[in-house]
Each structure stands twice: as structure tokens, then as C-alpha cells.
mmCIF file of C-alpha atoms in Angstrom:
data_model
loop_
_atom_site.group_PDB
_atom_site.id
_atom_site.type_symbol
_atom_site.label_atom_id
_atom_site.label_comp_id
_atom_site.label_asym_id
_atom_site.label_seq_id
_atom_site.Cartn_x
_atom_site.Cartn_y
_atom_site.Cartn_z
ATOM 1 C CA MET A 1 -2.401 -18.528 -10.401
ATOM 2 C CA THR A 2 -3.055 -20.317 -7.228
ATOM 3 C CA SER A 3 -2.882 -18.917 -3.737
ATOM 4 C CA GLU A 4 -0.223 -21.667 -3.370
ATOM 5 C CA ASP A 5 1.523 -19.039 -6.220
ATOM 6 C CA LEU A 6 1.619 -16.552 -4.158
ATOM 7 C CA THR A 7 4.224 -15.272 -1.221
ATOM 8 C CA VAL A 8 3.178 -11.773 0.558
ATOM 9 C CA ARG A 9 6.510 -10.379 2.111
ATOM 10 C CA ARG A 10 8.500 -7.565 3.224
ATOM 11 C CA ALA A 11 10.035 -5.740 0.001
ATOM 12 C CA ALA A 12 13.591 -5.531 -0.415
ATOM 13 C CA ALA A 13 15.625 -3.457 -2.110
ATOM 14 C CA GLY A 14 16.115 -5.584 -5.054
ATOM 15 C CA ASP A 15 12.251 -4.964 -5.929
ATOM 16 C CA ALA A 16 12.809 -2.106 -6.702
ATOM 17 C CA ALA A 17 12.562 -2.636 -10.656
ATOM 18 C CA GLU A 18 9.598 -3.936 -10.086
ATOM 19 C CA ILE A 19 7.785 -2.214 -7.374
ATOM 20 C CA PHE A 20 8.796 1.305 -9.422
ATOM 21 C CA ALA A 21 6.897 0.154 -12.567
ATOM 22 C CA LEU A 22 3.729 -0.545 -10.449
ATOM 23 C CA ALA A 23 3.805 2.822 -8.752
ATOM 24 C CA ARG A 24 4.298 4.527 -12.127
ATOM 25 C CA GLU A 25 0.975 2.526 -13.163
ATOM 26 C CA PHE A 26 -0.906 3.559 -9.971
ATOM 27 C CA GLY A 27 0.274 7.201 -10.005
ATOM 28 C CA LEU A 28 -2.418 9.765 -11.159
ATOM 29 C CA THR A 29 -1.620 13.388 -9.969
ATOM 30 C CA PHE A 30 2.075 12.506 -9.923
ATOM 31 C CA ARG A 31 4.343 10.683 -12.137
ATOM 32 C CA PRO A 32 6.989 8.692 -10.257
ATOM 33 C CA GLU A 33 10.499 9.911 -11.041
ATOM 34 C CA ARG A 34 13.473 7.118 -10.753
ATOM 35 C CA GLU A 35 15.450 9.333 -9.123
ATOM 36 C CA ALA A 36 13.094 10.232 -6.260
ATOM 37 C CA PHE A 37 12.272 6.887 -5.907
ATOM 38 C CA ASP A 38 15.464 5.860 -5.473
ATOM 39 C CA ALA A 39 16.166 8.173 -2.665
ATOM 40 C CA ALA A 40 13.145 7.257 -1.021
ATOM 41 C CA LEU A 41 12.846 3.231 -0.922
ATOM 42 C CA PRO A 42 15.833 3.149 1.313
ATOM 43 C CA GLN A 43 14.471 5.363 3.679
ATOM 44 C CA ILE A 44 11.226 3.940 3.643
ATOM 45 C CA LEU A 45 12.795 -0.185 3.892
ATOM 46 C CA ALA A 46 14.549 1.316 7.442
ATOM 47 C CA ASN A 47 11.538 3.240 8.975
ATOM 48 C CA PRO A 48 10.455 0.990 11.626
ATOM 49 C CA ASP A 49 6.927 3.079 11.361
ATOM 50 C CA ALA A 50 6.731 2.182 7.972
ATOM 51 C CA LEU A 51 6.083 -1.517 5.519
ATOM 52 C CA LEU A 52 6.602 -2.231 2.154
ATOM 53 C CA LEU A 53 5.296 -5.701 0.923
ATOM 54 C CA ALA A 54 5.868 -7.127 -1.963
ATOM 55 C CA ALA A 55 3.544 -9.755 -3.426
ATOM 56 C CA VAL A 56 4.827 -12.203 -5.196
ATOM 57 C CA ALA A 57 3.484 -14.940 -7.842
ATOM 58 C CA GLU A 58 5.147 -16.720 -10.810
ATOM 59 C CA GLY A 59 8.760 -15.449 -9.909
ATOM 60 C CA ARG A 60 7.229 -11.431 -10.520
ATOM 61 C CA VAL A 61 6.114 -8.564 -8.000
ATOM 62 C CA GLN A 62 2.625 -8.633 -8.789
ATOM 63 C CA GLY A 63 1.566 -6.000 -6.213
ATOM 64 C CA TYR A 64 2.848 -3.742 -3.211
ATOM 65 C CA LEU A 65 1.291 -2.008 -0.304
ATOM 66 C CA LEU A 66 3.265 0.712 1.383
ATOM 67 C CA GLY A 67 1.636 1.916 4.704
ATOM 68 C CA PHE A 68 2.812 3.798 7.903
ATOM 69 C CA VAL A 69 1.891 3.484 11.635
ATOM 70 C CA HIS A 70 1.724 6.020 13.858
ATOM 71 C CA LEU A 71 0.677 7.867 17.068
ATOM 72 C CA THR A 72 -3.069 9.986 17.842
ATOM 73 C CA LEU A 73 -4.458 11.729 20.143
ATOM 74 C CA PHE A 74 -8.401 11.008 19.342
ATOM 75 C CA ALA A 75 -7.896 7.326 18.876
ATOM 76 C CA ASN A 76 -5.745 6.528 22.298
ATOM 77 C CA GLY A 77 -2.647 5.074 20.826
ATOM 78 C CA PRO A 78 -1.281 4.344 17.360
ATOM 79 C CA VAL A 79 -3.900 4.060 13.924
ATOM 80 C CA ALA A 80 -2.514 2.386 10.815
ATOM 81 C CA TRP A 81 -2.405 4.059 7.132
ATOM 82 C CA VAL A 82 -2.289 2.556 3.879
ATOM 83 C CA GLU A 83 -0.505 5.198 1.364
ATOM 84 C CA GLU A 84 -0.495 2.877 -1.195
ATOM 85 C CA ALA A 85 -1.603 -0.534 -2.624
ATOM 86 C CA MET A 86 -0.902 -1.516 -5.818
ATOM 87 C CA VAL A 87 -1.288 -4.969 -7.902
ATOM 88 C CA GLN A 88 -0.714 -5.505 -11.773
ATOM 89 C CA THR A 89 -3.215 -4.333 -14.328
ATOM 90 C CA GLY A 90 -3.464 -8.293 -15.463
ATOM 91 C CA ALA A 91 -3.190 -9.838 -12.213
ATOM 92 C CA ARG A 92 -6.105 -8.575 -9.995
ATOM 93 C CA ARG A 93 -9.334 -10.356 -9.295
ATOM 94 C CA GLN A 94 -6.908 -13.383 -7.923
ATOM 95 C CA GLY A 95 -6.619 -12.436 -4.568
ATOM 96 C CA ILE A 96 -3.084 -10.297 -4.524
ATOM 97 C CA GLY A 97 -4.695 -6.939 -2.666
ATOM 98 C CA ARG A 98 -6.788 -9.475 0.031
ATOM 99 C CA ALA A 99 -2.921 -11.170 0.578
ATOM 100 C CA LEU A 100 -1.726 -7.863 1.003
ATOM 101 C CA LEU A 101 -3.856 -6.092 3.251
ATOM 102 C CA VAL A 102 -4.590 -9.110 5.160
ATOM 103 C CA GLU A 103 -0.574 -9.244 5.742
ATOM 104 C CA PHE A 104 -0.963 -5.281 6.474
ATOM 105 C CA GLU A 105 -3.350 -5.556 8.964
ATOM 106 C CA ALA A 106 -1.853 -8.320 10.622
ATOM 107 C CA TRP A 107 1.526 -5.861 11.145
ATOM 108 C CA ALA A 108 -0.827 -3.316 12.181
ATOM 109 C CA ARG A 109 -2.502 -5.514 14.730
ATOM 110 C CA SER A 110 0.804 -6.297 15.992
ATOM 111 C CA ARG A 111 1.920 -2.477 16.265
ATOM 112 C CA GLU A 112 -1.284 -2.113 18.370
ATOM 113 C CA ALA A 113 -2.811 0.114 16.020
ATOM 114 C CA GLY A 114 -6.520 1.018 16.574
ATOM 115 C CA TYR A 115 -7.597 0.731 12.950
ATOM 116 C CA VAL A 116 -6.887 0.831 9.287
ATOM 117 C CA ALA A 117 -7.520 3.325 6.490
ATOM 118 C CA MET A 118 -6.499 4.417 3.787
ATOM 119 C CA ALA A 119 -7.963 7.414 1.147
ATOM 120 C CA THR A 120 -9.196 6.082 -2.423
ATOM 121 C CA ARG A 121 -11.650 6.179 -4.861
ATOM 122 C CA ARG A 122 -10.582 3.322 -6.323
ATOM 123 C CA ALA A 123 -12.154 -0.375 -5.727
ATOM 124 C CA PRO A 124 -15.098 0.790 -3.203
ATOM 125 C CA GLU A 125 -16.727 -2.679 -3.527
ATOM 126 C CA PHE A 126 -13.682 -4.440 -2.898
ATOM 127 C CA TYR A 127 -12.462 -3.049 0.429
ATOM 128 C CA LYS A 128 -16.219 -3.202 1.461
ATOM 129 C CA ALA A 129 -15.683 -6.963 0.816
ATOM 130 C CA LEU A 130 -12.947 -6.962 3.293
ATOM 131 C CA GLY A 131 -14.901 -5.219 6.155
ATOM 132 C CA TYR A 132 -14.069 -1.140 5.476
ATOM 133 C CA GLU A 133 -16.647 1.109 5.362
ATOM 134 C CA GLN A 134 -16.484 4.515 4.299
ATOM 135 C CA ALA A 135 -15.733 7.111 6.807
ATOM 136 C CA ALA A 136 -14.573 10.315 5.679
ATOM 137 C CA THR A 137 -14.258 12.842 3.159
ATOM 138 C CA PHE A 138 -11.150 13.419 1.701
ATOM 139 C CA TYR A 139 -9.002 16.798 1.239
ATOM 140 C CA ARG A 140 -5.697 17.462 -0.394
ATOM 141 C CA LYS A 141 -3.453 20.571 -1.643
ATOM 142 C CA VAL A 142 -1.057 19.766 -4.183
ATOM 143 C CA LEU A 143 1.960 22.047 -2.848
ATOM 144 C CA ARG A 144 4.398 21.040 -6.247
#
């Protein structure tokens, strides 16, 4: 795959099956269920504060990124948060993740976000190479 073969665009309802397959590969704590996915997808696509990107190569969705912009009090305005970023196992290390983040960062800047953040334990070298720095410890409490 070359960079000319890769297109990063807003995801559409027609991408549902391929994004769902990637989400199932992504899930660790939760196992994505199709009914819940199908209920959430139209809401995400319609949400002006959400961006769901699809990375398409060779006619297939090879990766996706879901992120949001929201207001904060401490950062003097909005910040952007990457909720999910996934590249198909066989398509990694080909620039897809980088392209997804670059597109998300551009969107976040257009929304005047002060920064982009995410919680992840995966691929720290990848994020550091893109200029991200470790900034906090992530805590969670599973409610279901």
C-alpha cells in the first residue's frame, strides 16, 4: 500500500460492517455487540461534536478513529479526546494510524481545541513519534 492508495474520510452508515469488525478486534474489556453498535452509530454520525473517521485502502476500511470535542473549564475552552483508534492487524505500520490522527488533529484545531488526548496502553512509541507525551494516569470503574 502507498500513501496514494489511502483515503481518510468521515465514516458513513455504509461503513458499519467493516467498522464493527474492527471494533470487535479493538474491544478488550467489552465485547462489542452488533445491536448496541447499530443503535450508537447513527447518533455518533449525527453528533456535531463527534468525528468518526474511516481509513480506506484497497477498497476496504482498514482503520477507524472516533473522537469528540467538548468544553472544559480548566483548559479555557474545548479539548479533543480520541475515544477509539484502531487499525486492522495486517495493515499496521503503513501510515494508517498516523493519517487518522493527522486528520483528527486538523478537525480538533478547526474546533479550536486546546489539545488532543487519549487513554491507551497500546503503542506508546507510535504516539510519542507523533508528538504526544504521557500526561496522566487513567482510572476507570466498570459499571456494567
